[in-house]
PDB file of C-alpha atoms in Angstrom:
ATOM      1  CA  MET Z 459       1.994 -17.916  15.870  1.00 54.00           C
ATOM      2  CA  GLU Z 460       0.359 -15.749  18.543  1.00 65.00           C
ATOM      3  CA  ASP Z 461       3.623 -13.866  19.105  1.00 80.00           C
ATOM      4  CA  LYS Z 462       3.709 -12.850  15.435  1.00 79.00           C
ATOM      5  CA  TYR Z 463       0.268 -11.263  15.728  1.00 84.00           C
ATOM      6  CA  GLU Z 464       1.035  -9.680  19.086  1.00 86.00           C
ATOM      7  CA  LYS Z 465       4.122  -8.067  17.606  1.00 86.00           C
ATOM      8  CA  LYS Z 466       2.129  -6.743  14.629  1.00 84.00           C
ATOM      9  CA  ILE Z 467      -0.583  -5.385  16.951  1.00 88.00           C
ATOM     10  CA  GLN Z 468       2.047  -3.595  19.037  1.00 89.00           C
ATOM     11  CA  GLU Z 469       3.560  -2.085  15.870  1.00 88.00           C
ATOM     12  CA  ILE Z 470       0.121  -0.850  14.764  1.00 90.00           C
ATOM     13  CA  LEU Z 471      -0.643   0.615  18.192  1.00 92.00           C
ATOM     14  CA  GLN Z 472       2.743   2.363  18.197  1.00 92.00           C
ATOM     15  CA  LYS Z 473       1.970   3.930  14.817  1.00 92.00           C
ATOM     16  CA  ILE Z 474      -1.395   5.133  16.168  1.00 94.00           C
ATOM     17  CA  ARG Z 475       0.302   6.559  19.260  1.00 95.00           C
ATOM     18  CA  ASP Z 476       2.984   8.273  17.148  1.00 94.00           C
ATOM     19  CA  LYS Z 477       0.378   9.789  14.831  1.00 95.00           C
ATOM     20  CA  ARG Z 478      -1.703  11.069  17.760  1.00 95.00           C
ATOM     21  CA  LYS Z 479       1.371  12.628  19.346  1.00 97.00           C
ATOM     22  CA  SER Z 480       2.498  14.188  16.057  1.00 96.00           C
ATOM     23  CA  LEU Z 481      -0.916  15.862  15.838  1.00 96.00           C
ATOM     24  CA  LYS Z 482      -0.481  17.014  19.465  1.00 97.00           C
ATOM     25  CA  ILE Z 483      -3.731  15.341  20.515  1.00 96.00           C
ATOM     26  CA  THR Z 484      -3.955  14.087  24.075  1.00 95.00           C
ATOM     27  CA  GLN Z 485      -5.371  10.705  25.023  1.00 94.00           C
ATOM     28  CA  GLU Z 486      -8.010  12.576  27.000  1.00 93.00           C
ATOM     29  CA  LYS Z 487      -9.134  14.622  23.972  1.00 95.00           C
ATOM     30  CA  ILE Z 488      -9.333  11.688  21.574  1.00 95.00           C
ATOM     31  CA  GLY Z 489     -11.069   9.591  24.223  1.00 93.00           C
ATOM     32  CA  ILE Z 490     -13.721  12.253  24.834  1.00 94.00           C
ATOM     33  CA  ASP Z 491     -14.163  12.953  21.119  1.00 95.00           C
ATOM     34  CA  LEU Z 492     -14.682   9.245  20.471  1.00 94.00           C
ATOM     35  CA  GLY Z 493     -17.051   8.792  23.397  1.00 93.00           C
ATOM     36  CA  MET Z 494     -14.794   7.066  25.904  1.00 92.00           C
ATOM     37  CA  THR Z 495     -12.764   8.048  28.906  1.00 90.00           C
ATOM     38  CA  GLN Z 496      -9.079   8.897  28.777  1.00 90.00           C
ATOM     39  CA  SER Z 497      -8.253   5.747  30.726  1.00 91.00           C
ATOM     40  CA  SER Z 498     -10.300   3.572  28.336  1.00 91.00           C
ATOM     41  CA  TYR Z 499      -8.515   5.075  25.355  1.00 93.00           C
ATOM     42  CA  LYS Z 500      -5.139   4.702  27.069  1.00 93.00           C
ATOM     43  CA  GLU Z 501      -5.815   1.001  27.674  1.00 93.00           C
ATOM     44  CA  LEU Z 502      -6.716   0.542  23.994  1.00 91.00           C
ATOM     45  CA  GLU Z 503      -3.652   2.416  22.767  1.00 91.00           C
ATOM     46  CA  ASN Z 504      -1.360   0.519  25.128  1.00 90.00           C
ATOM     47  CA  GLY Z 505      -2.835  -2.853  24.152  1.00 89.00           C
ATOM     48  CA  LYS Z 506      -4.185  -3.548  27.642  1.00 92.00           C
ATOM     49  CA  THR Z 507      -7.664  -4.222  26.248  1.00 89.00           C
ATOM     50  CA  GLN Z 508      -8.606  -5.630  22.880  1.00 88.00           C
ATOM     51  CA  ILE Z 509      -9.856  -3.007  20.503  1.00 85.00           C
ATOM     52  CA  LYS Z 510     -13.208  -3.484  18.785  1.00 89.00           C
ATOM     53  CA  LEU Z 511     -13.189  -3.047  15.040  1.00 89.00           C
ATOM     54  CA  ILE Z 512     -15.596  -0.096  15.248  1.00 91.00           C
ATOM     55  CA  SER Z 513     -13.285   1.666  17.716  1.00 90.00           C
ATOM     56  CA  PHE Z 514     -10.295   0.943  15.505  1.00 91.00           C
ATOM     57  CA  LEU Z 515     -12.077   2.413  12.471  1.00 92.00           C
ATOM     58  CA  LYS Z 516     -13.123   5.502  14.450  1.00 94.00           C
ATOM     59  CA  ILE Z 517      -9.557   6.072  15.662  1.00 94.00           C
ATOM     60  CA  CYS Z 518      -8.169   5.712  12.131  1.00 94.00           C
ATOM     61  CA  GLU Z 519     -10.742   8.155  10.790  1.00 94.00           C
ATOM     62  CA  TYR Z 520     -10.173  10.608  13.653  1.00 95.00           C
ATOM     63  CA  LEU Z 521      -6.400  10.601  13.136  1.00 96.00           C
ATOM     64  CA  ASN Z 522      -6.736  10.426   9.333  1.00 94.00           C
ATOM     65  CA  ILE Z 523      -4.728   7.207   9.166  1.00 92.00           C
ATOM     66  CA  ASN Z 524      -4.838   4.855   6.192  1.00 87.00           C
ATOM     67  CA  MET Z 525      -5.213   1.299   7.525  1.00 83.00           C
ATOM     68  CA  ARG Z 526      -2.829   0.004   4.851  1.00 81.00           C
ATOM     69  CA  ASP Z 527      -0.124   2.318   6.253  1.00 80.00           C
ATOM     70  CA  LEU Z 528      -0.706   0.863   9.705  1.00 82.00           C
ATOM     71  CA  TYR Z 529      -0.309  -2.713   8.574  1.00 78.00           C
ATOM     72  CA  PHE Z 530       2.626  -2.422   6.191  1.00 72.00           C
ATOM     73  CA  SER Z 531       6.051  -1.339   7.380  1.00 69.00           C
ATOM     74  CA  GLU Z 532       8.149   1.049   5.303  1.00 70.00           C
ATOM     75  CA  LYS Z 533      10.216  -1.971   4.232  1.00 70.00           C
ATOM     76  CA  ASP Z 534       7.028  -3.747   3.074  1.00 66.00           C
ATOM     77  CA  LYS Z 535       5.915  -0.656   1.149  1.00 64.00           C
ATOM     78  CA  LEU Z 536       9.304  -0.355  -0.578  1.00 69.00           C
ATOM     79  CA  PHE Z 537       9.168  -4.026  -1.507  1.00 70.00           C
ATOM     80  CA  LEU Z 538       5.678  -3.610  -3.006  1.00 68.00           C
ATOM     81  CA  ILE Z 539       6.759  -0.490  -4.895  1.00 72.00           C
ATOM     82  CA  ASN Z 540       9.831  -2.292  -6.250  1.00 73.00           C
ATOM     83  CA  GLN Z 541       7.651  -5.212  -7.328  1.00 77.00           C
ATOM     84  CA  SER Z 542       5.306  -2.848  -9.157  1.00 78.00           C
ATOM     85  CA  ILE Z 543       8.200  -1.071 -10.863  1.00 78.00           C
ATOM     86  CA  GLU Z 544       9.715  -4.381 -11.969  1.00 78.00           C
ATOM     87  CA  LYS Z 545       6.351  -5.484 -13.342  1.00 79.00           C
ATOM     88  CA  LEU Z 546       5.989  -2.222 -15.285  1.00 76.00           C
ATOM     89  CA  ILE Z 547       9.522  -2.522 -16.671  1.00 76.00           C
ATOM     90  CA  ASN Z 548       8.918  -6.112 -17.766  1.00 76.00           C
ATOM     91  CA  THR Z 549       5.594  -5.167 -19.352  1.00 78.00           C
ATOM     92  CA  GLN Z 550       7.293  -2.316 -21.192  1.00 75.00           C
ATOM     93  CA  LYS Z 551      10.081  -4.614 -22.379  1.00 73.00           C
ATOM     94  CA  GLU Z 552       7.543  -7.156 -23.641  1.00 76.00           C
ATOM     95  CA  SER Z 553       5.601  -4.406 -25.357  1.00 76.00           C
ATOM     96  CA  SER Z 554       8.763  -3.058 -26.994  1.00 73.00           C
ATOM     97  CA  LEU Z 555       9.714  -6.520 -28.206  1.00 70.00           C
ATOM     98  CA  LYS Z 556       6.248  -6.985 -29.683  1.00 73.00           C
ATOM     99  CA  ARG Z 557       6.466  -3.603 -31.409  1.00 75.00           C
ATOM    100  CA  ASN Z 558       9.867  -4.539 -32.838  1.00 75.00           C
ATOM    101  CA  GLU Z 559       8.513  -7.888 -34.008  1.00 76.00           C
ATOM    102  CA  ASN Z 560       5.502  -6.161 -35.556  1.00 75.00           C
ATOM    103  CA  PHE Z 561       7.758  -3.614 -37.230  1.00 76.00           C
ATOM    104  CA  GLU Z 562       9.933  -6.376 -38.653  1.00 78.00           C
ATOM    105  CA  LEU Z 563       6.848  -8.220 -39.914  1.00 77.00           C
ATOM    106  CA  ILE Z 564       5.517  -5.065 -41.553  1.00 78.00           C
ATOM    107  CA  MET Z 565       8.880  -4.409 -43.193  1.00 78.00           C
ATOM    108  CA  GLU Z 566       9.003  -7.987 -44.458  1.00 79.00           C
ATOM    109  CA  MET Z 567       5.462  -7.675 -45.813  1.00 77.00           C
ATOM    110  CA  LEU Z 568       6.333  -4.405 -47.559  1.00 79.00           C
ATOM    111  CA  LYS Z 569       9.398  -6.026 -49.061  1.00 78.00           C
ATOM    112  CA  LEU Z 570       7.290  -8.919 -50.366  1.00 78.00           C
ATOM    113  CA  ILE Z 571       4.653  -6.530 -51.717  1.00 80.00           C
ATOM    114  CA  LYS Z 572       7.343  -4.479 -53.438  1.00 75.00           C
ATOM    115  CA  GLU Z 573       8.889  -7.602 -54.947  1.00 74.00           C
ATOM    116  CA  ASN Z 574       5.458  -8.756 -56.078  1.00 74.00           C
ATOM    117  CA  VAL Z 575       4.671  -5.370 -57.643  1.00 70.00           C
ATOM    118  CA  GLU Z 576       8.049  -5.223 -59.394  1.00 69.00           C
ATOM    119  CA  SER Z 577       7.687  -8.734 -60.763  1.00 69.00           C
ATOM    120  CA  ASN Z 578       4.288  -7.944 -62.298  1.00 58.00           C
TER     121      ASN Z 578
END
């Protein structure tokens, strides 16, 4: 069980590292800006020390990272999107069926009303 979490933590730290590098921010700069030394930040980013939640939140804010994007892989995101699309399609199908049923009921009622009017 621990390995599963360790793997996820390493994936999250890699995403943080990749984002920092894509923004061309050095470990020294982010460390100083967040009130720690470069070596302290490096240890956090490399998973050598456990990161406090407050530090994690500060890093995410500093790098403008959505925590959901850190946790979910692209495969997870695609799965969730596909699930949402399927749900919308099914809802639309159900709605269409109900509209068709309602239309048929209305037509049947009109037919009965017409027959009733004609018979009187």
